[in-house]
GROMACS .gro file of C-alpha atoms in nm:
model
  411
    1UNK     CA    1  17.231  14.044  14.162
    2UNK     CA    2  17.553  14.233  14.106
    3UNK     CA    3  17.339  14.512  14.002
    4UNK     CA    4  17.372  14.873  14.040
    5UNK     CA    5  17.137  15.040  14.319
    6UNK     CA    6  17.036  14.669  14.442
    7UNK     CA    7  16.936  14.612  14.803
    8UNK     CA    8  16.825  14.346  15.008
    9UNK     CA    9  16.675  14.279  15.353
   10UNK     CA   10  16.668  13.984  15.551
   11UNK     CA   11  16.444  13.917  15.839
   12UNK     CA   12  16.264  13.718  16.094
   13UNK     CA   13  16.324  13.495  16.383
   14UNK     CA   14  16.484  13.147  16.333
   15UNK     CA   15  16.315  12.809  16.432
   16UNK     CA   16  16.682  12.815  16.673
   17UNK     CA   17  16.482  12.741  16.972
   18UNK     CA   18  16.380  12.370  16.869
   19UNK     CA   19  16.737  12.251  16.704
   20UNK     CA   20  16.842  11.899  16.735
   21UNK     CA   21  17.138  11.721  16.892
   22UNK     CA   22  17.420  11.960  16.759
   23UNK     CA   23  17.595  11.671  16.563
   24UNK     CA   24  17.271  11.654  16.385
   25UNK     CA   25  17.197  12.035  16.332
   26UNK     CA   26  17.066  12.161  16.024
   27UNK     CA   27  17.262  12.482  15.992
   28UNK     CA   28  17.005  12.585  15.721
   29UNK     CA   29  16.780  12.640  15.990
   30UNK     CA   30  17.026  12.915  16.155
   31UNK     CA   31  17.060  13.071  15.821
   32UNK     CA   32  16.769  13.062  15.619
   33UNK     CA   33  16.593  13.403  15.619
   34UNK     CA   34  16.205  13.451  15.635
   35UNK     CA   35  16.148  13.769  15.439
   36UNK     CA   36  16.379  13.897  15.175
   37UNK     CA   37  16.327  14.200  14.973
   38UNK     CA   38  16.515  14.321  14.612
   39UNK     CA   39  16.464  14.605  14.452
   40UNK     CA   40  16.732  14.615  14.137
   41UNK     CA   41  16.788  14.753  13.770
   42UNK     CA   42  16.946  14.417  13.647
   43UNK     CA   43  16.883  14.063  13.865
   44UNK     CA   44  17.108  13.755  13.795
   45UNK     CA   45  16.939  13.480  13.916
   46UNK     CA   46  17.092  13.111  13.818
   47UNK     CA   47  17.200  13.244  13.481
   48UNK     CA   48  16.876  13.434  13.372
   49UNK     CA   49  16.864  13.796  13.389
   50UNK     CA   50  16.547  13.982  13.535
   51UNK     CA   51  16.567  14.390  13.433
   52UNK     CA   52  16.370  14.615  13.675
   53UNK     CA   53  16.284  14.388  13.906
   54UNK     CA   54  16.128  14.440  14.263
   55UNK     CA   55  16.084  14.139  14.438
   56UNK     CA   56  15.956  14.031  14.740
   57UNK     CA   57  15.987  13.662  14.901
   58UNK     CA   58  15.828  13.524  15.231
   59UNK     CA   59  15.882  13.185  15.379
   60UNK     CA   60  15.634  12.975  15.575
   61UNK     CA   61  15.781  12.657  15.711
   62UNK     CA   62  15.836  12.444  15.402
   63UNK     CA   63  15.624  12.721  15.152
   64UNK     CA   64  15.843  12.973  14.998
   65UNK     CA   65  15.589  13.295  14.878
   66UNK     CA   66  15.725  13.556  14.615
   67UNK     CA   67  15.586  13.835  14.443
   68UNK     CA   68  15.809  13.959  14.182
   69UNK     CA   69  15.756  14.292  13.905
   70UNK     CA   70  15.975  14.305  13.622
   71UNK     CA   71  16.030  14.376  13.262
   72UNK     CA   72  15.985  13.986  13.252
   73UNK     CA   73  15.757  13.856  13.428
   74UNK     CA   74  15.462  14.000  13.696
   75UNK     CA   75  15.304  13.828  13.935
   76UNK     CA   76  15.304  13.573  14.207
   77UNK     CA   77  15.449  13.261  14.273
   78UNK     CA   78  15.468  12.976  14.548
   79UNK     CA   79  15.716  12.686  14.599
   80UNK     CA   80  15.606  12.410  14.847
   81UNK     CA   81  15.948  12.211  14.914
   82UNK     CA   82  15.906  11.850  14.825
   83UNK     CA   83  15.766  11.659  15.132
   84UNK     CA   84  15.994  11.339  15.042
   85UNK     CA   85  16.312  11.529  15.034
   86UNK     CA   86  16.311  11.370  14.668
   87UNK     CA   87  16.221  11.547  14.365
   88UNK     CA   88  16.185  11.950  14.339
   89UNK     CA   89  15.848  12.000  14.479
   90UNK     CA   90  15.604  12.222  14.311
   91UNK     CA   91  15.605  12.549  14.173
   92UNK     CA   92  15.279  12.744  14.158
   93UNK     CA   93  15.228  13.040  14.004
   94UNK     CA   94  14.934  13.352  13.875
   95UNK     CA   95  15.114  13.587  13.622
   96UNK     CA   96  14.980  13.860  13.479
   97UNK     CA   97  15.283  13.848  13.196
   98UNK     CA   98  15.562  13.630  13.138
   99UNK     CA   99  15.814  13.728  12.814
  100UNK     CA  100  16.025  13.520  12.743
  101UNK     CA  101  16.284  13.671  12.472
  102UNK     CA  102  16.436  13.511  12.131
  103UNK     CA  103  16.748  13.601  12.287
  104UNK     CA  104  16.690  13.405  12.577
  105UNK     CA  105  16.644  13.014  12.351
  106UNK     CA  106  16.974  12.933  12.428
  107UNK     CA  107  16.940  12.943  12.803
  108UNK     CA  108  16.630  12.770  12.777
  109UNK     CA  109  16.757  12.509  12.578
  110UNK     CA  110  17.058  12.457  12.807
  111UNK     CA  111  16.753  12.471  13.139
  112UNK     CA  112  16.613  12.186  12.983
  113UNK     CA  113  16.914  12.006  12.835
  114UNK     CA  114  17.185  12.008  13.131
  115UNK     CA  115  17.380  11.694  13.177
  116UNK     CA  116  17.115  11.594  13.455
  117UNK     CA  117  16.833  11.387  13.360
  118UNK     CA  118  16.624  11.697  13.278
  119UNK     CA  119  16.298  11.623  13.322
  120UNK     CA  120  16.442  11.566  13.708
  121UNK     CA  121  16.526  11.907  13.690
  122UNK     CA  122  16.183  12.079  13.659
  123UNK     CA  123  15.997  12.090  13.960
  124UNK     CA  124  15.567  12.024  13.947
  125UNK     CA  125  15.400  12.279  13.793
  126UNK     CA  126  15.065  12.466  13.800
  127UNK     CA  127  15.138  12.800  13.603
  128UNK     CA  128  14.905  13.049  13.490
  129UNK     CA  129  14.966  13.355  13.274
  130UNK     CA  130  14.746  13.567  13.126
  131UNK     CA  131  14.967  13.732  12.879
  132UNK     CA  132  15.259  13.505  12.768
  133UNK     CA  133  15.501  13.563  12.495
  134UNK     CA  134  15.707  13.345  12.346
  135UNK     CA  135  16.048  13.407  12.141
  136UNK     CA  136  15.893  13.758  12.025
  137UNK     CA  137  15.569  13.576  11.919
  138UNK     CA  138  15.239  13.651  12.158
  139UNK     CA  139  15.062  13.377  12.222
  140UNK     CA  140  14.763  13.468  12.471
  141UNK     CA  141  14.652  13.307  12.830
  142UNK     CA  142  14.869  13.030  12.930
  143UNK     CA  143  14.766  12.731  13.186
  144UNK     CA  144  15.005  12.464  13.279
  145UNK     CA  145  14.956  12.177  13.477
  146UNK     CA  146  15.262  11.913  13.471
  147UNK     CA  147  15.415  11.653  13.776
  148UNK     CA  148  15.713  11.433  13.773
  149UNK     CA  149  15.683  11.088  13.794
  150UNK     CA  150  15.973  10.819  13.851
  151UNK     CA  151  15.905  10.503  13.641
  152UNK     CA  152  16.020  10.217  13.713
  153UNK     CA  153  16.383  10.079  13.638
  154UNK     CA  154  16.362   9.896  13.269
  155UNK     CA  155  16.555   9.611  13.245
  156UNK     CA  156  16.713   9.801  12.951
  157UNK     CA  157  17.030  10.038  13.078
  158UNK     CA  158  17.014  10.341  13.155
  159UNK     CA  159  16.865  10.271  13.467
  160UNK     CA  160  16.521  10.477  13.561
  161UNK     CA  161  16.332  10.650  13.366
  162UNK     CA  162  16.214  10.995  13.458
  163UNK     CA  163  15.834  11.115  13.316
  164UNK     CA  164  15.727  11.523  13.304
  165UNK     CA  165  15.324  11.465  13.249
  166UNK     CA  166  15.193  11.777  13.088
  167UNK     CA  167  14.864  11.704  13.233
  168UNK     CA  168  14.688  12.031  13.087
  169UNK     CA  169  14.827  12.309  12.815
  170UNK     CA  170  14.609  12.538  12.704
  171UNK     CA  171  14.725  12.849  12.493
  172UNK     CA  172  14.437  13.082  12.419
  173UNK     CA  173  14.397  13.416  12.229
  174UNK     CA  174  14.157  13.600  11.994
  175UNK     CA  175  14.244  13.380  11.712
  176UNK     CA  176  14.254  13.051  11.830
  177UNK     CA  177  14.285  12.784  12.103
  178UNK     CA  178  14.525  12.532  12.163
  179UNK     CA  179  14.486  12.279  12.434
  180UNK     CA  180  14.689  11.924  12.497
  181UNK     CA  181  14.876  11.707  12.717
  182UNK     CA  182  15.130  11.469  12.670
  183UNK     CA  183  15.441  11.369  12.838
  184UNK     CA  184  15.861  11.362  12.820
  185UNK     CA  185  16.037  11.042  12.918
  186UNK     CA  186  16.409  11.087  13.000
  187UNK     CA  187  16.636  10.769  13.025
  188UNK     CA  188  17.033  10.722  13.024
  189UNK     CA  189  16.993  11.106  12.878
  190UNK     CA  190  16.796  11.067  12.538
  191UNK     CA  191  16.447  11.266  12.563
  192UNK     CA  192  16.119  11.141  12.412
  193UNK     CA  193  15.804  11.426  12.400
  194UNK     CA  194  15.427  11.296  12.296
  195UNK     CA  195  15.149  11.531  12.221
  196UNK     CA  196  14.778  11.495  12.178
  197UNK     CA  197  14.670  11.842  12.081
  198UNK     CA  198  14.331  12.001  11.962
  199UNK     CA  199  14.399  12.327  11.811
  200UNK     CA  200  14.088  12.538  11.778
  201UNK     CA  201  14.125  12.809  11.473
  202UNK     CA  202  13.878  13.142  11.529
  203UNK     CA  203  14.075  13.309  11.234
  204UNK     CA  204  14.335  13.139  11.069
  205UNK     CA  205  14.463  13.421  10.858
  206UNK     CA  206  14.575  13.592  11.183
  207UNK     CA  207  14.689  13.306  11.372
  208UNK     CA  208  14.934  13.237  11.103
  209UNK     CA  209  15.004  13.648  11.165
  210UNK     CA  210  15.090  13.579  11.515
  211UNK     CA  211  15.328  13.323  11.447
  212UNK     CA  212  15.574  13.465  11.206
  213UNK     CA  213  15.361  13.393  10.866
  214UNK     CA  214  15.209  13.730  10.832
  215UNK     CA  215  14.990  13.766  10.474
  216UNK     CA  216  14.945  13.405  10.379
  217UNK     CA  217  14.599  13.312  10.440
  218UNK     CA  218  14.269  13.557  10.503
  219UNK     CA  219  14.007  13.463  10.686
  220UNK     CA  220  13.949  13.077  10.749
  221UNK     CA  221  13.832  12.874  11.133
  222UNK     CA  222  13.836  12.512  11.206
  223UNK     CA  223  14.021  12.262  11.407
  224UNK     CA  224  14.354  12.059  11.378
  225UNK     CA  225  14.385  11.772  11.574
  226UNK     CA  226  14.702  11.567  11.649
  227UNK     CA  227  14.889  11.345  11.802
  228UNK     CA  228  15.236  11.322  11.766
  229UNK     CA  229  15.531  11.249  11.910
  230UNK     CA  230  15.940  11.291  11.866
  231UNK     CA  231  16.291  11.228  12.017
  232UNK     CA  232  16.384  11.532  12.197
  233UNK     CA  233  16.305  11.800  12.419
  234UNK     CA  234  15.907  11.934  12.460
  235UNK     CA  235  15.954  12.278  12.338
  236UNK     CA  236  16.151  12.188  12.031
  237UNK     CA  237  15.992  11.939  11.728
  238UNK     CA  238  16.296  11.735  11.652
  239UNK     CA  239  16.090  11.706  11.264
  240UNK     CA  240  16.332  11.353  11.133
  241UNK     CA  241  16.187  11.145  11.432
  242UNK     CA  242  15.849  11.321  11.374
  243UNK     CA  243  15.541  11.072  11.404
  244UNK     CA  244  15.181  11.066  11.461
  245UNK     CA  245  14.849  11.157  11.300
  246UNK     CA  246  14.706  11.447  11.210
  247UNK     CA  247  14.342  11.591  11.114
  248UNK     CA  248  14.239  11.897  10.981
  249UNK     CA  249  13.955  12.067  10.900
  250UNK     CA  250  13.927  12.434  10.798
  251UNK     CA  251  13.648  12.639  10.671
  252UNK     CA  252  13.595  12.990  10.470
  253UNK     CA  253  13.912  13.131  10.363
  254UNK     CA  254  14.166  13.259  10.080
  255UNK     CA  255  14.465  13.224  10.049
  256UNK     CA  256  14.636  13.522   9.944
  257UNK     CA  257  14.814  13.592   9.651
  258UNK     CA  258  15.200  13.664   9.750
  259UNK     CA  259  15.506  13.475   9.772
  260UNK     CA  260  15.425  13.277  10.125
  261UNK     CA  261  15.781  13.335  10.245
  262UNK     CA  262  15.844  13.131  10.565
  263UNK     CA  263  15.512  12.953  10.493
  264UNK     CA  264  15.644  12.760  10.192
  265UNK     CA  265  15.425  12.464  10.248
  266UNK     CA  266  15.123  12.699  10.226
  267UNK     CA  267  15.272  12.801   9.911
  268UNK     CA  268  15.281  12.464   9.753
  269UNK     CA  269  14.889  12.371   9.888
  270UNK     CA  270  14.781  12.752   9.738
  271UNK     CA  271  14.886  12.609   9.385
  272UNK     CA  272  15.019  12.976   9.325
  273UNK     CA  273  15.300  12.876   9.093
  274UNK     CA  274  15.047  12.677   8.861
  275UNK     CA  275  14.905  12.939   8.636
  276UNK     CA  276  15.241  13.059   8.566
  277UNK     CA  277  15.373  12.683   8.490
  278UNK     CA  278  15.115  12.541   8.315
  279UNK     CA  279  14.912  12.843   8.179
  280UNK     CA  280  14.596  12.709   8.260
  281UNK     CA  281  14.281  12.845   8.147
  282UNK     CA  282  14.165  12.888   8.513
  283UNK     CA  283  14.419  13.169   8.516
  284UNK     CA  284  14.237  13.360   8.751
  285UNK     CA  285  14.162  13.084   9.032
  286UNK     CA  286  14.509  13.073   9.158
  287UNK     CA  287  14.644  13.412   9.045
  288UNK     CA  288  14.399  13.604   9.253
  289UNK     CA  289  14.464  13.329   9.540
  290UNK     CA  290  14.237  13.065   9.599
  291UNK     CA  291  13.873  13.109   9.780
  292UNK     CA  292  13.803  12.825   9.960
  293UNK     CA  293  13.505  12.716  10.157
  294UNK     CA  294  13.634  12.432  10.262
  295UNK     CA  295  13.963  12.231  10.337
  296UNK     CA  296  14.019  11.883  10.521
  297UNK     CA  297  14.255  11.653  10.502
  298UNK     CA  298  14.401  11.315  10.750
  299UNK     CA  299  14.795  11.299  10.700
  300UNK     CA  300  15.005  11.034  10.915
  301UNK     CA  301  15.344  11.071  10.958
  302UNK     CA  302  15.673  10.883  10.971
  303UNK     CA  303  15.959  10.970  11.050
  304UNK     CA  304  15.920  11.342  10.968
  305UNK     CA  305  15.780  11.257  10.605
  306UNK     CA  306  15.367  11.333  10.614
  307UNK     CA  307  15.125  11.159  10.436
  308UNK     CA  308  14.810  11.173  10.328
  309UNK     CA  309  14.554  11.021  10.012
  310UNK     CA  310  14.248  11.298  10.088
  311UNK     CA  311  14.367  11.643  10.130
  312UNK     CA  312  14.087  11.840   9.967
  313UNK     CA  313  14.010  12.223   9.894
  314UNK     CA  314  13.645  12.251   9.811
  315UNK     CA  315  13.518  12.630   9.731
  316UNK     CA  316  13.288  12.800   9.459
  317UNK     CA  317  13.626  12.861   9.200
  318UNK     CA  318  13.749  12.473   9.187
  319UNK     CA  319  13.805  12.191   9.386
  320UNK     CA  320  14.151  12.029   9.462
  321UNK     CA  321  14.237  11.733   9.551
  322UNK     CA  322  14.626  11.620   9.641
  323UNK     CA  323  14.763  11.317   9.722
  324UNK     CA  324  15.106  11.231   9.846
  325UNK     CA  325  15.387  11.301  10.064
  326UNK     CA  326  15.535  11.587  10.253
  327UNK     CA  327  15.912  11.558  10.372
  328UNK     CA  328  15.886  11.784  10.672
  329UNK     CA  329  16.257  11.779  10.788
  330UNK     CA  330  16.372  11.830  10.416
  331UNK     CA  331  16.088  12.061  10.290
  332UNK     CA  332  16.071  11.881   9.991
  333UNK     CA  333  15.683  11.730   9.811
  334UNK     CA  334  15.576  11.460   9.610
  335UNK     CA  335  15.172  11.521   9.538
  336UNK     CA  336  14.929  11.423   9.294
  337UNK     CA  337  14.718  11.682   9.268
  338UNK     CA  338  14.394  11.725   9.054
  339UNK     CA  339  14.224  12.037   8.980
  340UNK     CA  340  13.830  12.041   8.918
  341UNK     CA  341  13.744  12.347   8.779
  342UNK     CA  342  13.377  12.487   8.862
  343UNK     CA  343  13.153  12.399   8.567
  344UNK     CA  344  12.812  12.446   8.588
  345UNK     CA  345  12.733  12.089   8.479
  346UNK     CA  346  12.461  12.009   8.773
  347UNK     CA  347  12.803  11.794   8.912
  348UNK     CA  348  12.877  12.073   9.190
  349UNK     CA  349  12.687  11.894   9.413
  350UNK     CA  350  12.844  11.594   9.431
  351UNK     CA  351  13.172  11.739   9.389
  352UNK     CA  352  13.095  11.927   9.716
  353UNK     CA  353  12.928  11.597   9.871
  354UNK     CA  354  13.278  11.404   9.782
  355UNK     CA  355  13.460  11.693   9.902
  356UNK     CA  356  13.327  11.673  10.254
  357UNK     CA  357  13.329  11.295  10.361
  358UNK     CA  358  13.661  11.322  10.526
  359UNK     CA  359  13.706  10.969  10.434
  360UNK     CA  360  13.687  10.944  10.096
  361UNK     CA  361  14.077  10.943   9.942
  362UNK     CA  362  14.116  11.075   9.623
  363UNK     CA  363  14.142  10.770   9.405
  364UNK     CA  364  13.787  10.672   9.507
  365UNK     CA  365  13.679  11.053   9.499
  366UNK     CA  366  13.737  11.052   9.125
  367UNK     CA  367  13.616  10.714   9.057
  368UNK     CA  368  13.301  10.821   9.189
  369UNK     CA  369  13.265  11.094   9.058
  370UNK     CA  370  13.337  10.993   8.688
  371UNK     CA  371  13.107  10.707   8.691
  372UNK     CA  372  12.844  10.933   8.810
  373UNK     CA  373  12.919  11.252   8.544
  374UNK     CA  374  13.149  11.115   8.306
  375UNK     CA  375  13.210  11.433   8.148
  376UNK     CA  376  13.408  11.530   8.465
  377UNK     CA  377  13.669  11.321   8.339
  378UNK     CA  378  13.800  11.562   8.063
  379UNK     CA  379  13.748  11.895   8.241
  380UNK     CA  380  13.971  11.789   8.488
  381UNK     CA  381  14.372  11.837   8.540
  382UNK     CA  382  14.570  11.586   8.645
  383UNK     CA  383  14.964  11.705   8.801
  384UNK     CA  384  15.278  11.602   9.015
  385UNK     CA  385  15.446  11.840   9.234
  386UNK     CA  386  15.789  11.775   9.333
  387UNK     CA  387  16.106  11.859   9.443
  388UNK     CA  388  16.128  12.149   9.699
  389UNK     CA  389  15.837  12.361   9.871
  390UNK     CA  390  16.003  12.709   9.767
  391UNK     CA  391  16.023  12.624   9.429
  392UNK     CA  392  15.839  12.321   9.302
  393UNK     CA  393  15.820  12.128   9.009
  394UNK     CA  394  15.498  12.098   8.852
  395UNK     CA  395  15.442  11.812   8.564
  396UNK     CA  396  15.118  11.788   8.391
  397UNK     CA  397  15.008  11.451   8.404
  398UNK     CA  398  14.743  11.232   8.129
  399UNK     CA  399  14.401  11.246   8.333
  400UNK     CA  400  14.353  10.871   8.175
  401UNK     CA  401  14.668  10.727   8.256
  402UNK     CA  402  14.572  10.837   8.613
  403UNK     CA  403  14.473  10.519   8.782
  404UNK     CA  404  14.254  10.506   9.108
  405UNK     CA  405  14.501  10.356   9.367
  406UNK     CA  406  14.298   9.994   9.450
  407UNK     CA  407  14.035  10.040   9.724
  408UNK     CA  408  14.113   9.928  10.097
  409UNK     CA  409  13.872   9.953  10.425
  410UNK     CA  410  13.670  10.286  10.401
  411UNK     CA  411  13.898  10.433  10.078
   0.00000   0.00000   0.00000
């Protein structure tokens, strides 16, 4: 503790009576209270400071009981000491908040990171809290189910490999769900983290809010679906080793019209920057921030760089189509993206019925749709993006000279 105004009790009678052949005795037995009590303005406990903590911990034979209060964290938690003697048993616990601070990442990191195979380090876990938050960021209920596995020895050094299974996650609040599981391998000290992860959106305007990209987007609720996977540790996306698949499907929205700050992807996809580049005579599409009523795209991903031939933005104003690639780790685009203004041409019908088969790509989306209404062909804009999300190059590109990439399977 080494607190001011700290105090502690210890009580309870020893399992003495039954101790083995002294040569064998376990002192711990002699020594290991059954009740302890804190009460403390500051609590330093392995490292990690607790402020205005009162805690209470009981011990049943090999189940350890604790109620703690604090700025931190409420609640109650159990530890059942592994029955093997290997491992770190398992840690159950019912919170009614955890907080975790920005302050704090370091000492999380080095938690997770310490010279020890780490995922050795964290015992089983079946955690639930009802109001977590994150780094400053609240993210709603929390559920956590994970075990340790030992795998066994690859032939490969490094000798055994330890496995965390994240059986469950869920993360829930008003404005969306996230659920998963996945799992973080640890050999000879590198880490490896896979994901699957459905994330379902009630209101993707504030969801973006809640996690640091306030303004961006109004309105909008879907799904993103994933499954992805990196070198490193679970909590943080090591984006250069970055790989997976990713779906997305959002409806009803706008983005809004203001520099997207931290959100500079968003800023490229909300075409914000065209009016001003190309002065387009669909001015007011963009300027005002684009309406959508619909947005999908599938993106894979490689080695941090996403991407995709079918990322589409369907709504009453225009329809946009991109093609391309997205350089996570560097923040940098290359996209072909086509702009369909609305025209009341009896063609907005099968605009919107390309726009919504999730597996049409764009080369085949424009094919179609030209052989069917040829006189799509010269109300629409042809561009590349490039170079950096914050500030993007955009190059307007000769419609004709736009070839339809050659089909293959479904595209």
């Amino acid at each position: 503790g080494g607190a001011a105004g700290a105090s502690a009790e210890g009580g309870g009678d020893g399992p003495g009576a039954e101790a083995a052949p002294a040569e064998a005795a376990d002192f711990a037995q002699y020594v290991m209270p059954d009740t302890i009590a804190v009460r403390s303005s500051d609590l330093v406990i392995g490292g990690r400071k607790l402020e205005n903590v009162v805690v209470g911990v009981s011990r049943h034979k090999t189940i350890w009981q604790a109620s703690v209060d604090s700025t931190q964290a409420n609640g109650y938690l159990t530890w059942s000491e592994p029955s093997t003697g290997h491992g770190l048993g398992k840690v159950t616990a019912r919170l009614s908040s955890l907080v975790i601070p920005a302050s704090a990442s370091k000492e999380v990191q080095d938690l997770l990171s310490d010279g020890k195979s780490a995922a050795a380090t964290i015992p089983a876990l079946d955690v639930v809290v009802e109001r977590f938050e994150l780094f400053n960021k609240p993210l709603g209920r929390l559920e956590l189910q994970a075990s340790n596995a030992q795998l066994p020895a690859a032939p490969a050094p490094g000798g055994p490999a330890r496995e965390w299974r994240i059986n469950k996650l869920s993360l829930a609040n008003d404005d969306g769900a996230l659920t998963g599981s996945g799992k973080w391998v640890t050999r000879a000290g590198v880490h490896n983290t896979s994901l699957n992860f459905k994330l379902d959106i009630a209101d993707a305007g504030k969801l973006l809010d809640r996690f640091g990209f306030a303004g961006t987007v109004k309105n909008g609720s879907g799904s993103l679906n994933g499954d992805i996977a990196w070198k490193g540790l679970p909590y943080s996306l090591d984006l250069p080793s970055l790989e997976g698949q990713i779906t997305m499907n959002v409806e009803k929205g706008q983005f809004l019209k203001q520099d997207p700050g931290a959100a500079k992807l968003l800023g490229v996809l909300s075409l914000q920057a065209l009016p001003r580049l190309l002065k387009l005579d669909f001015h007011d599409v963009f300027s005002e921030g684009l309406a959508f009523d619909g947005i999908t795209a599938n993106a894979s991903i490689h080695q941090g760089i996403a991407k995709t031939d079918n990322l589409k933005m369907h709504g009453v104003a225009a329809t946009v189509l991109m093609d391309g690639s997205a350089d996570i780790a560097n923040e940098s685009a290359n996209l072909h993206v086509v702009v369909i203004p609305e025209v009341n041409l009896g063609t907005a019908p099968l605009v919107y019925a390309l726009a919504v088969n999730p597996v049409i790509g764009l080369g085949s989306f424009l094919a179609q749709l030209f052989l069917s209404a040829p006189v799509m062909k010269a109300l629409t804009y042809h561009m590349q993006v490039t170079g950096p999300w914050k500030a993007p190059v955009v190059t307007k590109l000769d419609g004709a000279k736009v070839e339809p990439p050659p089909a293959k399977g479904m595209h």
